[in-house]
Coordinates of C-alpha atoms and ligand atoms in Angstrom, one line a residue:
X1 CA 167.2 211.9 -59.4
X2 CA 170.3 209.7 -59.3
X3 CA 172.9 210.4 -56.4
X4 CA 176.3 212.3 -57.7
X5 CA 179.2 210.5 -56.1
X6 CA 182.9 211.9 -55.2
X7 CA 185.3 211.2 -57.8
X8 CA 187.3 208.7 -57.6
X9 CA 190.1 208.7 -55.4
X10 CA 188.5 211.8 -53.7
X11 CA 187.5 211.9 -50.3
X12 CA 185.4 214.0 -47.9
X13 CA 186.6 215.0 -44.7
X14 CA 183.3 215.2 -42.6
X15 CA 182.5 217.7 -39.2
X16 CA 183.4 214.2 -37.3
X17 CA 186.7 214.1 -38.9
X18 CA 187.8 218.0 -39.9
X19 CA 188.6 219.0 -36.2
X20 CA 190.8 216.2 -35.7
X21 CA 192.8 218.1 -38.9
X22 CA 192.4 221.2 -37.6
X23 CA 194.1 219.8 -33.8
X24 CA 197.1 218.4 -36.1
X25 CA 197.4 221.5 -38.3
X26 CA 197.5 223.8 -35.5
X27 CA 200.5 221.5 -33.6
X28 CA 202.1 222.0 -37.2
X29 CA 201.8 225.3 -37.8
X30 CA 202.9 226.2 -33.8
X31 CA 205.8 224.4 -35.1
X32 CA 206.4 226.0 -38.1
X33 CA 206.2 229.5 -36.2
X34 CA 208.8 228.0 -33.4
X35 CA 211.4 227.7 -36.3
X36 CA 210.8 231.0 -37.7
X37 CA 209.0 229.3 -40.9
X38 CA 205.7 231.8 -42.3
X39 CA 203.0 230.0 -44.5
X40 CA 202.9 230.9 -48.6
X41 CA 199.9 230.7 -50.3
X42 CA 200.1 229.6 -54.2
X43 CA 197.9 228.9 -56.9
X44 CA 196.2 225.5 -57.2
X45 CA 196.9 225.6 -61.1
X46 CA 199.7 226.6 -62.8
X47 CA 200.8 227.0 -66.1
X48 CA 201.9 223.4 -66.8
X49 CA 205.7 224.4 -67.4
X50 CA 206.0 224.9 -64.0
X51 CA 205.9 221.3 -63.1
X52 CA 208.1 220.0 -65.9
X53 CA 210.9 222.5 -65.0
X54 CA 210.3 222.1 -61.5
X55 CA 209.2 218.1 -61.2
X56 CA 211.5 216.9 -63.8
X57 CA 210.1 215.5 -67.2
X58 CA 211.3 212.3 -67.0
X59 CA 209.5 211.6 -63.2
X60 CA 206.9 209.6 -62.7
X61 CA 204.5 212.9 -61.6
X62 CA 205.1 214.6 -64.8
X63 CA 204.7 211.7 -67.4
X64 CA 201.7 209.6 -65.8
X65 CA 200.0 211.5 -62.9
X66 CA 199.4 215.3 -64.0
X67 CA 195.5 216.3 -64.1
X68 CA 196.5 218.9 -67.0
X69 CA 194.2 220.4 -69.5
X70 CA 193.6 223.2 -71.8
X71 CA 191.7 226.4 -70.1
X72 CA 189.3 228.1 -72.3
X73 CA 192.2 230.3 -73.9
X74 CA 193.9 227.7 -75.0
X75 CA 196.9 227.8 -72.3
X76 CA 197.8 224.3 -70.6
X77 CA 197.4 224.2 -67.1
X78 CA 197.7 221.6 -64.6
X79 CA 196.5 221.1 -61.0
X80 CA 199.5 221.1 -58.5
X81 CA 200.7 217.9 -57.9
X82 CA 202.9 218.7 -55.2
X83 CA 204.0 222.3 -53.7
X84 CA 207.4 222.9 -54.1
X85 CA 207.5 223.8 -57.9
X86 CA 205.1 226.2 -57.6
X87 CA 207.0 228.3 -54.7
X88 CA 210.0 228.2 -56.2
X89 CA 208.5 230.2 -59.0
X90 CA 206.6 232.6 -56.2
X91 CA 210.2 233.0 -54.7
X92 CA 211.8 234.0 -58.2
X93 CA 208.7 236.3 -59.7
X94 CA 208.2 237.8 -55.9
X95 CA 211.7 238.4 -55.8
X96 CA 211.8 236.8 -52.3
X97 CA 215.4 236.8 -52.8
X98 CA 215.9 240.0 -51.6
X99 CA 214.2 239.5 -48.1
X100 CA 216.3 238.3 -45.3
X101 CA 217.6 235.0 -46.4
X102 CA 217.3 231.9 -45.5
X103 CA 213.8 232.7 -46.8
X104 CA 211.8 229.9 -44.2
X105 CA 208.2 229.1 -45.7
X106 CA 205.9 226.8 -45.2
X107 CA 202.9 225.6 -46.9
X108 CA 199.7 223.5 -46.5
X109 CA 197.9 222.7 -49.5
X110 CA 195.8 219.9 -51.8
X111 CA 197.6 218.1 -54.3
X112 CA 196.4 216.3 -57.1
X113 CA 197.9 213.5 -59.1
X114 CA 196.1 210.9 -61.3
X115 CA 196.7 207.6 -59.4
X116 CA 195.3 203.9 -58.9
X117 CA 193.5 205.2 -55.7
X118 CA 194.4 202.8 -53.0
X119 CA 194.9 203.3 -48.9
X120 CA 197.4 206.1 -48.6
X121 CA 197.3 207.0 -51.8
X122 CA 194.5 209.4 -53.4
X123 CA 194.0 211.6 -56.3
X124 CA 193.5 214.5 -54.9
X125 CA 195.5 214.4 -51.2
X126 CA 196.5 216.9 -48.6
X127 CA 201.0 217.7 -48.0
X128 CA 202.1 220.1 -45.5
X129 CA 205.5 220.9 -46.6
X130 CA 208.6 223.2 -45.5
X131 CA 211.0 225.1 -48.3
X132 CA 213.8 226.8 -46.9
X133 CA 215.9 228.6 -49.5
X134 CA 219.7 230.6 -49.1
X135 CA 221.5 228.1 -46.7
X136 CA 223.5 225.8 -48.4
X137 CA 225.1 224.2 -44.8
X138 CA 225.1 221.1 -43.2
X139 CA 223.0 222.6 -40.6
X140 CA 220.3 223.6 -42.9
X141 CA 219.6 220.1 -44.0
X142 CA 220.0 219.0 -40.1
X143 CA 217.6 221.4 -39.0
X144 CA 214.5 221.1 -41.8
X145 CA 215.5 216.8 -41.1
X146 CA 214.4 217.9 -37.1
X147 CA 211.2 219.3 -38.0
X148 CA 209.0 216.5 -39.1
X149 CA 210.8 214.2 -35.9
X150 CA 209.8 216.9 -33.5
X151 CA 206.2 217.0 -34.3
X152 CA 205.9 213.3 -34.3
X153 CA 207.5 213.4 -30.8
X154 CA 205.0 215.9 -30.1
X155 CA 201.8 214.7 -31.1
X156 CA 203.9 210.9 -29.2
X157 CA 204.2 209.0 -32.5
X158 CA 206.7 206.1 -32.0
X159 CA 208.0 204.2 -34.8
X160 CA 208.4 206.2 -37.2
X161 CA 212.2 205.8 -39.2
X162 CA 214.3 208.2 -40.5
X163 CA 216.5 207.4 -43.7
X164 CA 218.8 209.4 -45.0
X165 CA 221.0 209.2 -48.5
X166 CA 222.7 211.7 -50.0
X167 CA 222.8 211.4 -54.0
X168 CA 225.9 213.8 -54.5
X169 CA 225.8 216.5 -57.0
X170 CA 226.1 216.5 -60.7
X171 CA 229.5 215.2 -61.0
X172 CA 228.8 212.5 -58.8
X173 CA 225.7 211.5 -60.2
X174 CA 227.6 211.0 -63.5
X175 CA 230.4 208.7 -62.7
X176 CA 227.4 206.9 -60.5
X177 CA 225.1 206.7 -63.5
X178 CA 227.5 205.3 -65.4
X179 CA 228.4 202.7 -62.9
X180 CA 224.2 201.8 -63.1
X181 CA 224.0 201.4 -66.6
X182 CA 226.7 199.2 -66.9
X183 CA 225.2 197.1 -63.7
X184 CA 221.6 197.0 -65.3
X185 CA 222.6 196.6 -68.7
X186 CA 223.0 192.8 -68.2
X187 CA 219.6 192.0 -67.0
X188 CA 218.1 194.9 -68.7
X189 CA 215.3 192.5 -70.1
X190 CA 214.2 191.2 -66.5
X191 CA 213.4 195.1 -65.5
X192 CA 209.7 196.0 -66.2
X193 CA 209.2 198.2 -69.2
X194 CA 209.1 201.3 -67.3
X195 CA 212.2 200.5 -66.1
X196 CA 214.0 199.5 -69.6
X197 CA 213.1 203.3 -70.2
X198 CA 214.4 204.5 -67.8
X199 CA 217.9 202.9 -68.0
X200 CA 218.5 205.3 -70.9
X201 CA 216.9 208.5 -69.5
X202 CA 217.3 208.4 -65.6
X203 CA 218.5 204.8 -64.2
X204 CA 218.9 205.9 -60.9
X205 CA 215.0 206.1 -61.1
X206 CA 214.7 202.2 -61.1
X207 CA 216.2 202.2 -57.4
X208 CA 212.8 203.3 -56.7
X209 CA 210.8 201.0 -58.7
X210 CA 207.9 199.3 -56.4
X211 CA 207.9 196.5 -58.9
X212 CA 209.3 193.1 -57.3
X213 CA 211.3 191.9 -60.1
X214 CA 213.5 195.3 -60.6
X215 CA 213.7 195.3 -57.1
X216 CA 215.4 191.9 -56.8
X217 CA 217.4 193.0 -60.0
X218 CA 218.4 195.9 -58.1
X219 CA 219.5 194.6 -55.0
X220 CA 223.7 194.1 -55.4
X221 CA 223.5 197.6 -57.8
X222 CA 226.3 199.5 -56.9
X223 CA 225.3 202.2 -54.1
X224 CA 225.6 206.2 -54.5
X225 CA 227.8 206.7 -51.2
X226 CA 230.4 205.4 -53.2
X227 CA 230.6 207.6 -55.8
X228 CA 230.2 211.3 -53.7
X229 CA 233.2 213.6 -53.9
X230 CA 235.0 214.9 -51.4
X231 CA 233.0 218.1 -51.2
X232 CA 229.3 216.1 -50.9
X233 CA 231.3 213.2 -48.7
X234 CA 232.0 216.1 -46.8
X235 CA 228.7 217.7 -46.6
X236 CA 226.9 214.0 -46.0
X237 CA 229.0 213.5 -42.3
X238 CA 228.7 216.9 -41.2
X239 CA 224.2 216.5 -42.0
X240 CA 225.0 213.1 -40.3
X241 CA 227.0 214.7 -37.0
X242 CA 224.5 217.7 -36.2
X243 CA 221.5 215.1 -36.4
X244 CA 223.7 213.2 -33.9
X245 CA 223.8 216.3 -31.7
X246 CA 220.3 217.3 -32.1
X247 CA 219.8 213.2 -30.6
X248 CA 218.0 212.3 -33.8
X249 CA 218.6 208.6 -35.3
X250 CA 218.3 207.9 -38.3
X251 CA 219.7 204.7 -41.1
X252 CA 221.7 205.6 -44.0
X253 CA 220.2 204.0 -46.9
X254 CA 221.5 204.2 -50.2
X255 CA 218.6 203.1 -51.8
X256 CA 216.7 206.3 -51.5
X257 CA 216.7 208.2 -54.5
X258 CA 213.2 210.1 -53.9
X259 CA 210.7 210.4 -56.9
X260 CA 211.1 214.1 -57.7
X261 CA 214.6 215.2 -60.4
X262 CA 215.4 218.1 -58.7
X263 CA 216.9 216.6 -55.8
X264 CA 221.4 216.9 -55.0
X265 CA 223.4 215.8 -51.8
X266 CA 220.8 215.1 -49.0
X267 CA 217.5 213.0 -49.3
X268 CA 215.3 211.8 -46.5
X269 CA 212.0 210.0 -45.5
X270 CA 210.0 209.1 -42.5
X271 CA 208.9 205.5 -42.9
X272 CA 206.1 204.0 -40.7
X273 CA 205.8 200.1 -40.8
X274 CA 202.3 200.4 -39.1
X275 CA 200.4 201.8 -42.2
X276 CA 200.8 199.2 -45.3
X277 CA 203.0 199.6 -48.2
X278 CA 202.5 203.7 -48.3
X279 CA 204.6 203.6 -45.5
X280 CA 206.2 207.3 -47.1
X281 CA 205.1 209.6 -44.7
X282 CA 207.5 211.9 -45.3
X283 CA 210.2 213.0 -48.2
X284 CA 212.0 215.7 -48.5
X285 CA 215.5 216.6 -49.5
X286 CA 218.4 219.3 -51.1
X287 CA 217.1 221.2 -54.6
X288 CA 220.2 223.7 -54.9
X289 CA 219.7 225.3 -57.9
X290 CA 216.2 224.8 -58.8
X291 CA 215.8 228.8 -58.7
X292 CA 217.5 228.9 -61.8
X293 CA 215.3 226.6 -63.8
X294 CA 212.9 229.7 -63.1
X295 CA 215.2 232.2 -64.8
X296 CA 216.3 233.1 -61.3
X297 CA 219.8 233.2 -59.4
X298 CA 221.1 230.4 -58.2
X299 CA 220.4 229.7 -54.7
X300 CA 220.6 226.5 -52.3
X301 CA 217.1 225.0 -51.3
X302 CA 216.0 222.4 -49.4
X303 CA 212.5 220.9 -48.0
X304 CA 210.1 218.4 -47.3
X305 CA 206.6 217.4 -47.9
X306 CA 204.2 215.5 -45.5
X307 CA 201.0 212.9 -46.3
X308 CA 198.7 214.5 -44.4
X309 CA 196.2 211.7 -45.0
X310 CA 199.1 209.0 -44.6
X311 CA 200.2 211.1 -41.0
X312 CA 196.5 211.1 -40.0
X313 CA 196.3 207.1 -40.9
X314 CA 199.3 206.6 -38.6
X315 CA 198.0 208.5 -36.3
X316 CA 194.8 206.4 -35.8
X317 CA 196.7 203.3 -36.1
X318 CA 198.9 204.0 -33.0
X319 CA 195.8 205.3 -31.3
X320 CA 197.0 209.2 -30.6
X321 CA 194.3 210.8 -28.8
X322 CA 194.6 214.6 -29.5
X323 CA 193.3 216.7 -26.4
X324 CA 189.6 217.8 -28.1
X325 CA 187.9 221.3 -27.4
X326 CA 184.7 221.7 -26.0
X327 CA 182.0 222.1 -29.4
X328 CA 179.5 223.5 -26.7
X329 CA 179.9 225.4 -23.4
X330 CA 175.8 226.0 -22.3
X331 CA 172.9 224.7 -24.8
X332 CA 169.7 227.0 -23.5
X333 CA 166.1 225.8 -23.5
X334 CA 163.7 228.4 -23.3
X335 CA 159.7 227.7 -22.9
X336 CA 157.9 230.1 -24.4
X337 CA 158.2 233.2 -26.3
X338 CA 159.5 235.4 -23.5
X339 CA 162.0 232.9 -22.5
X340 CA 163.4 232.4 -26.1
X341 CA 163.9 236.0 -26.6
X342 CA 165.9 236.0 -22.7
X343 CA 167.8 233.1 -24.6
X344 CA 168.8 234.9 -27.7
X345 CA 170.2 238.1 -25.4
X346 CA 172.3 235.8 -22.9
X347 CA 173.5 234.1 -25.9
X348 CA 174.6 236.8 -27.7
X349 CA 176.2 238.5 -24.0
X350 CA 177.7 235.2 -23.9
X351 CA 178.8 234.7 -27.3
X352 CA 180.4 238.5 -26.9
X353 CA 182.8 237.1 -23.9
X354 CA 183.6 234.1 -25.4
X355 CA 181.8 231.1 -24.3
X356 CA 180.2 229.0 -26.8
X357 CA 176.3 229.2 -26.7
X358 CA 173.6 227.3 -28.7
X359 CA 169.8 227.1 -28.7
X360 CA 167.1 225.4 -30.5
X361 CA 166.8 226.8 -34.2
X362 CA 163.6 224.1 -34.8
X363 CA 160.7 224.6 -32.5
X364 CA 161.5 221.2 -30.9
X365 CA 160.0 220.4 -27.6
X366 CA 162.0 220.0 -24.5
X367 CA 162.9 216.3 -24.5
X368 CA 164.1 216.3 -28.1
X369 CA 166.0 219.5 -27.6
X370 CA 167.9 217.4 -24.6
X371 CA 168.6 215.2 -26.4
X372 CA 170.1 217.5 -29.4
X373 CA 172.4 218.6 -26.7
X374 CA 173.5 215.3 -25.6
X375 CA 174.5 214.5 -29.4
X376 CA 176.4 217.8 -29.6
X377 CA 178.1 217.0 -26.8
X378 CA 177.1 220.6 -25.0
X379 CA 178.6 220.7 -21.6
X380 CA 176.0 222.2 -20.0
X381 CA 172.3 222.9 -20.0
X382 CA 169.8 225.1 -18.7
X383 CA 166.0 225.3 -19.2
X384 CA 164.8 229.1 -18.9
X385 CA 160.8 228.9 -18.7
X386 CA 158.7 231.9 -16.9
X387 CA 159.2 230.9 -13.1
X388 CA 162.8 231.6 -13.9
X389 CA 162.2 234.5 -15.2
X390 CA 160.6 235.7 -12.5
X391 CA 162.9 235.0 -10.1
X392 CA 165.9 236.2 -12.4
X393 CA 168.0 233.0 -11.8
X394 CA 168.5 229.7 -13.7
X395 CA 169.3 226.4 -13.2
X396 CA 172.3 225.7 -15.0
X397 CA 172.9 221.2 -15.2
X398 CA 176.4 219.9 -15.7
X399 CA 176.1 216.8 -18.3
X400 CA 179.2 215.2 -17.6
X401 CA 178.9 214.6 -13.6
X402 CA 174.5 216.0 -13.2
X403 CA 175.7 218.3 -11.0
X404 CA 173.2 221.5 -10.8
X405 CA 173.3 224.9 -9.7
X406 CA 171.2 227.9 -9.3
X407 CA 172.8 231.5 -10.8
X408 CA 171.3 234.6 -10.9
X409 CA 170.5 235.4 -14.7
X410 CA 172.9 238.5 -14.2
X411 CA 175.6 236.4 -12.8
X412 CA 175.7 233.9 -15.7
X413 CA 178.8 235.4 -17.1
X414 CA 181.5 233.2 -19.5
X415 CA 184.1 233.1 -16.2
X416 CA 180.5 231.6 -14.6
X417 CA 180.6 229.2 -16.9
X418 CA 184.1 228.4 -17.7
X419 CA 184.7 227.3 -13.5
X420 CA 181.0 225.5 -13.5
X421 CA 181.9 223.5 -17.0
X422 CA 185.1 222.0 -15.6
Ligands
ATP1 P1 205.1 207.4 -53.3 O1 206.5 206.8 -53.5 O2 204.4 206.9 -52.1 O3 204.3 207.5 -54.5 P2 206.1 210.1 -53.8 O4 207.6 209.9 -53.8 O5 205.4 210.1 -55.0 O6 205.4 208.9 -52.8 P3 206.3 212.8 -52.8 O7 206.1 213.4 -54.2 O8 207.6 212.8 -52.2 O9 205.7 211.3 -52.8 O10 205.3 213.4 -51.8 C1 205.5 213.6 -50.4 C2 204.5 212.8 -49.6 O11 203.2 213.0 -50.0 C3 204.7 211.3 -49.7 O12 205.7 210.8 -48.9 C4 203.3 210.8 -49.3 O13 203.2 210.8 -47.9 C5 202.4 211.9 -49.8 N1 201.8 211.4 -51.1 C6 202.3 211.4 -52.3 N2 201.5 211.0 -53.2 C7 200.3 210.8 -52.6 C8 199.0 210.3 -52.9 N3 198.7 210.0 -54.2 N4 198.0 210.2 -52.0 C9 198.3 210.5 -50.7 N5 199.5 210.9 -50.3 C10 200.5 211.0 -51.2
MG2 MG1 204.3 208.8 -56.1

């Protein structure tokens, strides 16, 4: 029959590859627990409203890159293309509200979107994201900002930007847009057609057009920070003086607007320049209000989402080594039936205090099952045939350095083991 291949713009992460995830997911999620965030769990569908009250219907997501289709009751759902919407509804039908606030979750999920597949950017990808809702201070923003720089400093990820915006709130988004429209408006039939569009509907949105053209059209377009208010002036320095405490830098650009509609005041990305053009590793920013969208109280929110794929590119690319766990402690060899059956007790003793045991599941002879144990990368070996037996002690071989040493069969305990494998 003909081989089945991964979709398009899928990817397998193989046993070579998933514990390197696992190593980075653990760093993150110590993290997490460190600033008193606690993982939520949400569907991987929902019904499609979700994402067009909580993306925004005039984004890019909602109008180009949703897989959305009808289940076999005629609803329309739609694979999450990102996490955040779908929490915010948890939050307001779980009435997490009423829990001690600020609520801190976290989240680590797939996300599918229907993209030209390219490096860094996949159809169905991986985002380890943060929502923190009830704090609508400076500090908040400066604090869920620190997050994503500490674990790069962590894992020792250098160069890596920070860029911060704030996009002000309603009021001055409107004198701002107005201010756009008039500056597009004369060389509205340079812009691509996307971005004609979106001069009527949402022309902060061409600010982050990847298209050369509107990007060269865009360049002397008048800049957000000049249109906050006092109040989001206000809140913009203060985000700006606690990441100065906290010993963070970062670049104020203007430009950033972020994809997603539900964004006020503060926006932020981690750029890396060693990756390619989906450089994005990270983007996050302020949603106050977004709770209400899901016929819930208002409340202040604010968050970020990760590339897990992207971080694990740039990851490889600056060469991080992350320190590996042993996959094998001891692999046992027995001879003969006797032997094998003294192999599947001391394995399972073993197994029982910790250590991590393997023998031969395919009747191979000795030399290939060395070998296996060399490719698994087993720390240790011992062959267990009848003069062994007899005497009730075992030569156990160290494959790292060839050291070898005798241990009573009774004495091969996991502490044994653990001082021997070092
Ligand atoms: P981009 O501008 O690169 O399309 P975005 O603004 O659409 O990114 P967000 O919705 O903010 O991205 O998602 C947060 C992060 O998730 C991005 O910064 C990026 O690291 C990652 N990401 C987004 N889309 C994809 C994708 N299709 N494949 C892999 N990673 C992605
Ligand atoms: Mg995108």
């Amino acid at each position: 029959m003909a081989q089945v291949t991964a979709p398009k713009g899928t990817q397998d992460i193989l046993p070579k590859d998933s514990g390197r995830w696992q190593r980075v997911e653990a760093i993150i999620r110590e993290l997490c627990a460190q600033y008193g965030f606690k993982e939520i769990r949400t569907p991987v569908f929902e019904h499609t409203e979700v994402f067009v009250r909580g993306v925004g219907e005039t984004t890019d997501v909602v109008t180009k890159e949703m897989y959305t289709f009808e289940d076999k009751g005629g609803r329309s759902v739609t694979l999450r293309p990102e996490g955040t919407a779908g929490i915010v509804r948890a939050f307001v039908e779980n009435g997490l509200f009423n829990e001690a606030l600020p609520a801190k979750l976290y989240y680590m999920i797939q996300c599918f979107r229907y993209e030209k597949p390219q490096k860094g950017r996949l159809r169905e990808f991986h985002q380890f994201g943060i929502e923190l809702f009830g704090a609508a201070d400076p500090i908040a923003d400066a604090t869920v900002i620190s997050m994503p720089y500490r674990l790069f400093k962590r894992v020792g990820l250098g160069g890596i930007s920070l860029q911060i915006n704030s996009i002000g709130c309603r009021e001055c988004r409107a004198r701002y847009r107005e201010a756009l429209i008039a500056y597009f408006e004369k060389d509205r039939e340079r812009l691509c057609p996307t971005c004609q569009e979106r001069l009527e509907k949402n022309p902060m949105r061409i600010l982050d057009c990847k298209s050369e053209i509107c990007r060269r059209v865009a360049e002397q377009a008048p800049l957000i920070t000049d249109y906050l208010c006092p109040d989001c002036d206000a809140h913009f320095s203060a985000v700006k003086k606690y990441l100065d405490v906290m010993g963070i830098a970062y670049q104020v650009n203007p430009r950033i607007v972020r994809g997603l509609d539900y964004y006020n005041r503060t926006v932020f990305e981690f750029i890396s320049d060693q990756i390619g053009a989906q450089g994005t590793v990270c983007g996050g920013g302020r949603y106050d209000g977004m709770t209400e969208q899901f016929g819930g109280g208002p409340q202040p929110g604010i968050g970020f989402a990760m590339g897990m794929e992207r971080f694990m590119l740039v990851l490889e690319q600056a060469g991080v080594e992350l320190p590996a766990e042993r996959d094998c402690d001891l692999f046992l060899i027995p001879l003969g039936e006797r032997a094998v059956q003294e192999a599947v007790r001391l394995t399972a003793l073993l197994t029982e205090s910790g250590s991590r045991v393997q023998y031969d599941l395919m009747a191979r002879s000795v030399k290939a099952q060395m070998k296996y144990a060399d490719r698994i990368g087993a720390a240790c070996t011992a062959v267990l045939g009848d003069s062994e037996l007899e005497e009730g002690a075992v030569v156990v071989k160290n494959m790292a350095d060839g050291r070898q040493e005798k241990v009573a069969l009774d004495a091969l305990s996991s502490k044994w083991l653990e001082g021997f494998c070092k």
